[in-house]
Short mmCIF file of the C-alpha atoms (twelve columns), coordinates in Angstrom:
data_MODEL
# 
_entry.id   MODEL 
# 
loop_
_atom_site.group_PDB 
_atom_site.id 
_atom_site.type_symbol 
_atom_site.label_atom_id 
_atom_site.label_alt_id 
_atom_site.label_comp_id 
_atom_site.label_asym_id 
_atom_site.label_seq_id 
_atom_site.Cartn_x 
_atom_site.Cartn_y 
_atom_site.Cartn_z 
_atom_site.pdbx_PDB_model_num 
ATOM 1   C CA . MET A 1   -24.900 6.045  -51.679 1 
ATOM 2   C CA . GLN A 2   -22.034 7.627  -49.544 1 
ATOM 3   C CA . ARG A 3   -22.077 11.392 -48.829 1 
ATOM 4   C CA . TYR A 4   -18.802 13.188 -48.285 1 
ATOM 5   C CA . PHE A 5   -18.238 17.393 -47.482 1 
ATOM 6   C CA . ILE A 6   -15.336 18.329 -49.857 1 
ATOM 7   C CA . SER A 7   -13.662 21.978 -49.417 1 
ATOM 8   C CA . ASP A 8   -13.591 24.408 -52.726 1 
ATOM 9   C CA . ASN A 9   -10.161 24.090 -52.978 1 
ATOM 10  C CA . ASN A 10  -10.379 20.404 -53.625 1 
ATOM 11  C CA . TRP A 11  -12.603 20.858 -57.132 1 
ATOM 12  C CA . THR A 12  -11.913 21.119 -61.004 1 
ATOM 13  C CA . LYS A 13  -14.716 21.284 -63.534 1 
ATOM 14  C CA . GLU A 14  -13.972 18.425 -64.028 1 
ATOM 15  C CA . GLN A 15  -13.213 16.355 -60.831 1 
ATOM 16  C CA . VAL A 16  -13.131 16.673 -57.299 1 
ATOM 17  C CA . HIS A 17  -9.445  15.610 -55.289 1 
ATOM 18  C CA . ILE A 18  -10.471 13.855 -51.739 1 
ATOM 19  C CA . ASP A 19  -8.051  13.305 -49.339 1 
ATOM 20  C CA . GLY A 20  -7.366  13.362 -45.193 1 
ATOM 21  C CA . GLU A 21  -10.365 11.603 -43.218 1 
ATOM 22  C CA . ASP A 22  -12.465 10.998 -46.146 1 
ATOM 23  C CA . ARG A 23  -9.380  9.026  -47.952 1 
ATOM 24  C CA . HIS A 24  -9.392  6.983  -45.407 1 
ATOM 25  C CA . HIS A 25  -13.308 6.324  -44.672 1 
ATOM 26  C CA . ILE A 26  -13.636 5.508  -48.571 1 
ATOM 27  C CA . VAL A 27  -10.358 3.500  -49.146 1 
ATOM 28  C CA . ASN A 28  -10.361 1.847  -45.636 1 
ATOM 29  C CA . VAL A 29  -13.779 1.538  -44.074 1 
ATOM 30  C CA . MET A 30  -16.095 1.418  -47.305 1 
ATOM 31  C CA . ARG A 31  -13.447 -0.393 -49.527 1 
ATOM 32  C CA . MET A 32  -14.189 1.628  -52.059 1 
ATOM 33  C CA . THR A 33  -12.584 0.979  -55.965 1 
ATOM 34  C CA . SER A 34  -12.239 2.609  -59.498 1 
ATOM 35  C CA . GLY A 35  -15.750 3.089  -60.536 1 
ATOM 36  C CA . ASP A 36  -17.740 3.398  -57.448 1 
ATOM 37  C CA . LYS A 37  -19.924 5.910  -57.014 1 
ATOM 38  C CA . ILE A 38  -20.362 8.788  -54.517 1 
ATOM 39  C CA . ILE A 39  -22.078 11.763 -53.656 1 
ATOM 40  C CA . CYS A 40  -19.436 14.922 -53.122 1 
ATOM 41  C CA . CYS A 41  -21.071 18.271 -51.708 1 
ATOM 42  C CA . ASN A 42  -19.550 21.625 -52.229 1 
ATOM 43  C CA . VAL A 43  -18.964 24.456 -49.354 1 
ATOM 44  C CA . ASP A 44  -21.408 26.403 -51.445 1 
ATOM 45  C CA . GLY A 45  -24.310 23.838 -51.264 1 
ATOM 46  C CA . SER A 46  -24.236 22.388 -54.917 1 
ATOM 47  C CA . SER A 47  -23.836 18.455 -55.195 1 
ATOM 48  C CA . TYR A 48  -22.487 15.834 -57.837 1 
ATOM 49  C CA . LEU A 49  -22.569 12.320 -58.263 1 
ATOM 50  C CA . VAL A 50  -18.823 11.536 -58.522 1 
ATOM 51  C CA . GLU A 51  -16.959 8.329  -59.819 1 
ATOM 52  C CA . ILE A 52  -14.320 7.288  -58.417 1 
ATOM 53  C CA . THR A 53  -11.455 7.715  -61.079 1 
ATOM 54  C CA . GLU A 54  -7.801  7.061  -58.801 1 
ATOM 55  C CA . ILE A 55  -7.371  6.041  -55.845 1 
ATOM 56  C CA . THR A 56  -3.123  6.777  -54.027 1 
ATOM 57  C CA . ASP A 57  -1.752  6.911  -51.409 1 
ATOM 58  C CA . ASP A 58  -2.838  10.768 -50.058 1 
ATOM 59  C CA . LYS A 59  -5.905  11.285 -52.360 1 
ATOM 60  C CA . VAL A 60  -8.911  9.734  -54.346 1 
ATOM 61  C CA . THR A 61  -10.128 11.441 -57.272 1 
ATOM 62  C CA . GLY A 62  -13.434 11.099 -58.711 1 
ATOM 63  C CA . ALA A 63  -15.015 12.405 -61.994 1 
ATOM 64  C CA . LEU A 64  -17.952 14.519 -61.864 1 
ATOM 65  C CA . VAL A 65  -20.772 12.830 -63.575 1 
ATOM 66  C CA . GLU A 66  -23.867 14.675 -63.035 1 
ATOM 67  C CA . ALA A 67  -24.974 17.562 -60.940 1 
ATOM 68  C CA . LEU A 68  -27.506 16.825 -58.357 1 
ATOM 69  C CA . ASP A 69  -31.012 19.171 -58.031 1 
ATOM 70  C CA . GLU A 70  -31.074 18.176 -54.482 1 
ATOM 71  C CA . LYS A 71  -33.928 19.988 -52.052 1 
ATOM 72  C CA . GLN A 72  -32.783 18.555 -48.452 1 
ATOM 73  C CA . GLU A 73  -32.312 22.276 -46.962 1 
ATOM 74  C CA . MET A 74  -34.243 23.709 -44.688 1 
ATOM 75  C CA . PRO A 75  -37.041 26.746 -46.749 1 
ATOM 76  C CA . VAL A 76  -35.962 29.059 -43.918 1 
ATOM 77  C CA . LYS A 77  -32.427 29.576 -42.473 1 
ATOM 78  C CA . VAL A 78  -32.544 29.040 -38.661 1 
ATOM 79  C CA . THR A 79  -29.654 30.068 -36.814 1 
ATOM 80  C CA . ILE A 80  -29.641 28.945 -33.340 1 
ATOM 81  C CA . VAL A 81  -27.684 30.799 -30.088 1 
ATOM 82  C CA . GLN A 82  -27.132 28.290 -27.432 1 
ATOM 83  C CA . GLY A 83  -26.044 29.266 -24.282 1 
ATOM 84  C CA . LEU A 84  -22.795 27.211 -23.165 1 
ATOM 85  C CA . PRO A 85  -23.919 23.904 -21.087 1 
ATOM 86  C CA . LYS A 86  -22.198 21.791 -18.880 1 
ATOM 87  C CA . GLY A 87  -20.488 18.221 -20.691 1 
ATOM 88  C CA . ASP A 88  -21.409 16.760 -23.672 1 
ATOM 89  C CA . LYS A 89  -24.372 18.682 -24.559 1 
ATOM 90  C CA . LEU A 90  -23.020 20.657 -26.901 1 
ATOM 91  C CA . GLU A 91  -22.032 18.153 -29.380 1 
ATOM 92  C CA . LEU A 92  -25.539 16.140 -29.016 1 
ATOM 93  C CA . ILE A 93  -26.868 19.770 -29.954 1 
ATOM 94  C CA . VAL A 94  -25.184 20.248 -32.959 1 
ATOM 95  C CA . GLN A 95  -25.208 16.689 -34.010 1 
ATOM 96  C CA . LYS A 96  -29.095 16.596 -34.060 1 
ATOM 97  C CA . GLY A 97  -29.576 20.232 -34.690 1 
ATOM 98  C CA . THR A 98  -27.475 18.988 -38.351 1 
ATOM 99  C CA . GLU A 99  -29.830 16.360 -38.573 1 
ATOM 100 C CA . LEU A 100 -32.891 18.496 -38.419 1 
ATOM 101 C CA . GLY A 101 -31.616 21.510 -40.801 1 
ATOM 102 C CA . MET A 102 -30.057 23.626 -38.754 1 
ATOM 103 C CA . PHE A 103 -28.345 26.716 -40.695 1 
ATOM 104 C CA . ALA A 104 -25.935 27.757 -38.200 1 
ATOM 105 C CA . PHE A 105 -25.197 27.568 -34.513 1 
ATOM 106 C CA . ILE A 106 -23.335 30.428 -32.283 1 
ATOM 107 C CA . PRO A 107 -22.517 29.275 -29.057 1 
ATOM 108 C CA . VAL A 108 -22.370 32.280 -26.651 1 
ATOM 109 C CA . GLN A 109 -20.624 32.558 -22.921 1 
ATOM 110 C CA . MET A 110 -24.190 33.378 -20.863 1 
ATOM 111 C CA . ASP A 111 -24.536 34.924 -17.310 1 
ATOM 112 C CA . ARG A 112 -25.961 30.849 -15.729 1 
ATOM 113 C CA . SER A 113 -23.026 29.084 -18.393 1 
ATOM 114 C CA . ILE A 114 -21.558 26.938 -15.285 1 
ATOM 115 C CA . VAL A 115 -18.587 26.201 -18.318 1 
ATOM 116 C CA . LYS A 116 -16.113 28.472 -19.129 1 
ATOM 117 C CA . TRP A 117 -14.362 28.203 -22.786 1 
ATOM 118 C CA . ASP A 118 -10.510 29.684 -22.736 1 
ATOM 119 C CA . SER A 119 -8.904  30.445 -25.843 1 
ATOM 120 C CA . LYS A 120 -7.108  27.650 -25.567 1 
ATOM 121 C CA . LYS A 121 -9.960  25.120 -25.155 1 
ATOM 122 C CA . GLU A 122 -12.520 26.594 -27.801 1 
ATOM 123 C CA . SER A 123 -10.297 26.167 -31.130 1 
ATOM 124 C CA . LYS A 124 -10.130 22.310 -29.882 1 
ATOM 125 C CA . LYS A 125 -13.914 22.218 -29.150 1 
ATOM 126 C CA . LEU A 126 -14.969 24.037 -32.113 1 
ATOM 127 C CA . SER A 127 -12.892 21.615 -34.545 1 
ATOM 128 C CA . ARG A 128 -14.395 18.742 -32.940 1 
ATOM 129 C CA . LEU A 129 -18.257 20.318 -33.285 1 
ATOM 130 C CA . ARG A 130 -17.543 21.320 -37.050 1 
ATOM 131 C CA . LYS A 131 -16.267 17.319 -37.404 1 
ATOM 132 C CA . ILE A 132 -19.358 16.181 -35.439 1 
ATOM 133 C CA . SER A 133 -21.543 18.424 -37.876 1 
ATOM 134 C CA . LYS A 134 -19.691 17.439 -40.584 1 
ATOM 135 C CA . GLU A 135 -20.453 13.673 -40.080 1 
ATOM 136 C CA . ALA A 136 -24.101 14.741 -39.657 1 
ATOM 137 C CA . ALA A 137 -24.694 16.315 -42.657 1 
ATOM 138 C CA . GLU A 138 -23.541 13.280 -44.539 1 
ATOM 139 C CA . GLN A 139 -25.265 10.907 -42.542 1 
ATOM 140 C CA . SER A 140 -28.973 12.744 -42.809 1 
ATOM 141 C CA . HIS A 141 -28.297 13.572 -46.682 1 
ATOM 142 C CA . ARG A 142 -27.593 17.222 -46.468 1 
ATOM 143 C CA . SER A 143 -26.437 19.528 -49.296 1 
ATOM 144 C CA . LYS A 144 -25.148 21.945 -47.387 1 
ATOM 145 C CA . LEU A 145 -22.781 22.443 -44.007 1 
ATOM 146 C CA . PRO A 146 -24.493 24.706 -41.367 1 
ATOM 147 C CA . LEU A 147 -22.200 27.052 -40.449 1 
ATOM 148 C CA . ILE A 148 -20.429 26.356 -36.747 1 
ATOM 149 C CA . HIS A 149 -19.574 30.030 -35.534 1 
ATOM 150 C CA . GLU A 150 -16.741 30.959 -33.081 1 
ATOM 151 C CA . LYS A 151 -18.160 31.657 -29.653 1 
ATOM 152 C CA . HIS A 152 -19.575 35.658 -29.163 1 
ATOM 153 C CA . THR A 153 -21.145 37.350 -26.466 1 
ATOM 154 C CA . LEU A 154 -24.976 38.469 -26.942 1 
ATOM 155 C CA . LYS A 155 -23.956 41.744 -27.805 1 
ATOM 156 C CA . GLU A 156 -21.787 40.578 -30.566 1 
ATOM 157 C CA . VAL A 157 -24.720 38.525 -32.003 1 
ATOM 158 C CA . LEU A 158 -26.656 41.419 -32.379 1 
ATOM 159 C CA . SER A 159 -23.831 43.555 -33.794 1 
ATOM 160 C CA . GLU A 160 -23.658 41.222 -37.040 1 
ATOM 161 C CA . ASN A 161 -27.793 40.745 -36.885 1 
ATOM 162 C CA . THR A 162 -28.728 40.242 -40.837 1 
ATOM 163 C CA . TYR A 163 -32.096 37.966 -39.751 1 
ATOM 164 C CA . ASP A 164 -35.651 38.794 -40.434 1 
ATOM 165 C CA . HIS A 165 -36.940 36.860 -36.853 1 
ATOM 166 C CA . LEU A 166 -35.328 37.296 -33.918 1 
ATOM 167 C CA . PHE A 167 -36.588 35.064 -30.852 1 
ATOM 168 C CA . VAL A 168 -35.934 34.101 -27.495 1 
ATOM 169 C CA . ALA A 169 -37.207 30.667 -26.270 1 
ATOM 170 C CA . SER A 170 -39.063 31.837 -22.587 1 
ATOM 171 C CA . GLU A 171 -38.995 29.866 -19.619 1 
ATOM 172 C CA . LEU A 172 -41.636 32.725 -18.413 1 
ATOM 173 C CA . GLU A 173 -43.749 31.789 -21.296 1 
ATOM 174 C CA . ALA A 174 -44.013 28.472 -20.108 1 
ATOM 175 C CA . LYS A 175 -45.014 28.884 -16.136 1 
ATOM 176 C CA . ALA A 176 -47.492 32.125 -17.876 1 
ATOM 177 C CA . PRO A 177 -48.443 31.458 -21.252 1 
ATOM 178 C CA . SER A 178 -49.493 34.928 -23.538 1 
ATOM 179 C CA . GLU A 179 -50.884 35.183 -26.281 1 
ATOM 180 C CA . ASP A 180 -48.531 37.071 -27.496 1 
ATOM 181 C CA . GLY A 181 -45.865 34.118 -26.767 1 
ATOM 182 C CA . SER A 182 -47.550 31.722 -28.752 1 
ATOM 183 C CA . PHE A 183 -44.611 30.171 -31.101 1 
ATOM 184 C CA . ALA A 184 -47.547 28.952 -33.632 1 
ATOM 185 C CA . GLU A 185 -48.629 32.319 -34.241 1 
ATOM 186 C CA . ALA A 186 -44.875 33.651 -34.319 1 
ATOM 187 C CA . LEU A 187 -44.476 30.822 -37.250 1 
ATOM 188 C CA . LYS A 188 -47.653 32.663 -39.248 1 
ATOM 189 C CA . GLN A 189 -45.512 35.544 -39.644 1 
ATOM 190 C CA . ILE A 190 -42.345 33.673 -40.896 1 
ATOM 191 C CA . SER A 191 -42.183 33.073 -45.167 1 
ATOM 192 C CA . PRO A 192 -39.480 31.038 -46.898 1 
ATOM 193 C CA . GLY A 193 -36.625 32.583 -47.455 1 
ATOM 194 C CA . ASP A 194 -36.251 34.892 -44.085 1 
ATOM 195 C CA . ASN A 195 -33.607 34.304 -41.432 1 
ATOM 196 C CA . LEU A 196 -34.340 33.167 -38.328 1 
ATOM 197 C CA . LEU A 197 -32.554 33.858 -34.740 1 
ATOM 198 C CA . VAL A 198 -33.542 31.664 -32.019 1 
ATOM 199 C CA . VAL A 199 -31.709 32.300 -28.716 1 
ATOM 200 C CA . ILE A 200 -31.561 29.446 -25.995 1 
ATOM 201 C CA . GLY A 201 -30.289 29.845 -22.477 1 
ATOM 202 C CA . PRO A 202 -28.203 27.459 -20.254 1 
ATOM 203 C CA . GLU A 203 -29.195 24.622 -17.991 1 
ATOM 204 C CA . GLY A 204 -29.995 27.897 -15.561 1 
ATOM 205 C CA . GLY A 205 -31.703 29.856 -18.631 1 
ATOM 206 C CA . LEU A 206 -31.246 33.371 -19.000 1 
ATOM 207 C CA . SER A 207 -30.710 36.250 -16.274 1 
ATOM 208 C CA . ASN A 208 -32.992 39.538 -15.991 1 
ATOM 209 C CA . ASP A 209 -30.456 41.384 -17.585 1 
ATOM 210 C CA . GLU A 210 -30.310 39.049 -20.832 1 
ATOM 211 C CA . ILE A 211 -33.830 38.715 -21.291 1 
ATOM 212 C CA . SER A 212 -34.093 42.930 -20.782 1 
ATOM 213 C CA . PHE A 213 -31.218 42.981 -23.459 1 
ATOM 214 C CA . LEU A 214 -32.806 40.643 -25.942 1 
ATOM 215 C CA . THR A 215 -36.811 42.293 -25.815 1 
ATOM 216 C CA . SER A 216 -34.966 45.958 -26.232 1 
ATOM 217 C CA . ASN A 217 -33.606 45.051 -28.706 1 
ATOM 218 C CA . GLN A 218 -36.800 43.740 -30.736 1 
ATOM 219 C CA . PHE A 219 -36.419 39.951 -29.881 1 
ATOM 220 C CA . LYS A 220 -39.873 38.235 -29.099 1 
ATOM 221 C CA . SER A 221 -40.505 35.839 -25.942 1 
ATOM 222 C CA . ILE A 222 -41.728 32.237 -27.518 1 
ATOM 223 C CA . ARG A 223 -43.197 29.214 -25.598 1 
ATOM 224 C CA . LEU A 224 -41.808 25.839 -26.588 1 
ATOM 225 C CA . GLY A 225 -45.371 24.200 -25.346 1 
ATOM 226 C CA . PRO A 226 -46.181 24.144 -21.630 1 
ATOM 227 C CA . ARG A 227 -43.273 22.267 -20.178 1 
ATOM 228 C CA . ILE A 228 -40.180 23.310 -19.263 1 
ATOM 229 C CA . LEU A 229 -37.321 21.946 -21.487 1 
ATOM 230 C CA . ARG A 230 -33.728 21.085 -20.731 1 
ATOM 231 C CA . THR A 231 -31.370 23.537 -22.447 1 
ATOM 232 C CA . GLU A 232 -30.042 20.652 -24.977 1 
ATOM 233 C CA . THR A 233 -34.066 19.586 -25.905 1 
ATOM 234 C CA . ALA A 234 -34.887 23.339 -26.472 1 
ATOM 235 C CA . PRO A 235 -33.414 24.093 -29.561 1 
ATOM 236 C CA . LEU A 236 -34.394 20.652 -31.058 1 
ATOM 237 C CA . TYR A 237 -38.170 21.318 -30.929 1 
ATOM 238 C CA . VAL A 238 -37.578 24.350 -32.245 1 
ATOM 239 C CA . LEU A 239 -36.211 23.168 -35.392 1 
ATOM 240 C CA . SER A 240 -38.502 20.083 -35.452 1 
ATOM 241 C CA . ALA A 241 -41.817 22.604 -35.220 1 
ATOM 242 C CA . ILE A 242 -40.060 24.612 -37.820 1 
ATOM 243 C CA . SER A 243 -39.419 22.040 -40.219 1 
ATOM 244 C CA . PHE A 244 -42.940 20.170 -40.095 1 
ATOM 245 C CA . TYR A 245 -44.234 23.643 -40.261 1 
ATOM 246 C CA . PHE A 246 -42.710 24.336 -43.404 1 
ATOM 247 C CA . GLU A 247 -42.052 20.857 -44.954 1 
ATOM 248 C CA . GLU A 248 -44.810 18.945 -44.156 1 
ATOM 249 C CA . TRP A 249 -47.905 20.848 -42.974 1 
ATOM 250 C CA . ARG A 250 -48.222 23.893 -45.137 1 
# 
């Protein structure tokens, strides 16, 4: 069944109003008519079975049939902090990260980031990333959209610290493994409901200054297996491992 994320101001106690691209998709792509049913999700994570009652030139109106008790969200909240990579890698990370259950995403201009965002580009890029995340959340049947934050610095990320666990993916740990860098052991310290922050460097990795800054602020270095992963692979490894550990294995 088709799923749509609808902004909070489009809801009433008994109805939901769907406009813009979602209205176009329902009417012109899916060719739906009155009586057809869809699932609509609110920004608060609630979702409803909805029956279409009216279609006009500017909106689709649906009646709320029943609230759904969905459990697709990860039992821990994982925020990915990603050093800005080249090309369209950021879009891939956001798309696949959304499918894998990412709670939030923070792009960061790091010392070795080749890409530079100016203020004019940032707004357009964030709009594109949020659209990609929305489509991925609908496709993967999530009930909550990941938060796609504006570009931060590492200092800004830490100034907003509300996390229970702080991790940084370390290339050094992959090259010279230590017992303290075990991701498997780190996962054992996490409980359902916890908030995790995971920092991933850009193509050139984290600089020595960035590593020192993070470790001095209580970040735990973790290794993501014995191989050196690409910047776009690392966050997907993290999310896959956490999903398996908390949703399948435990």
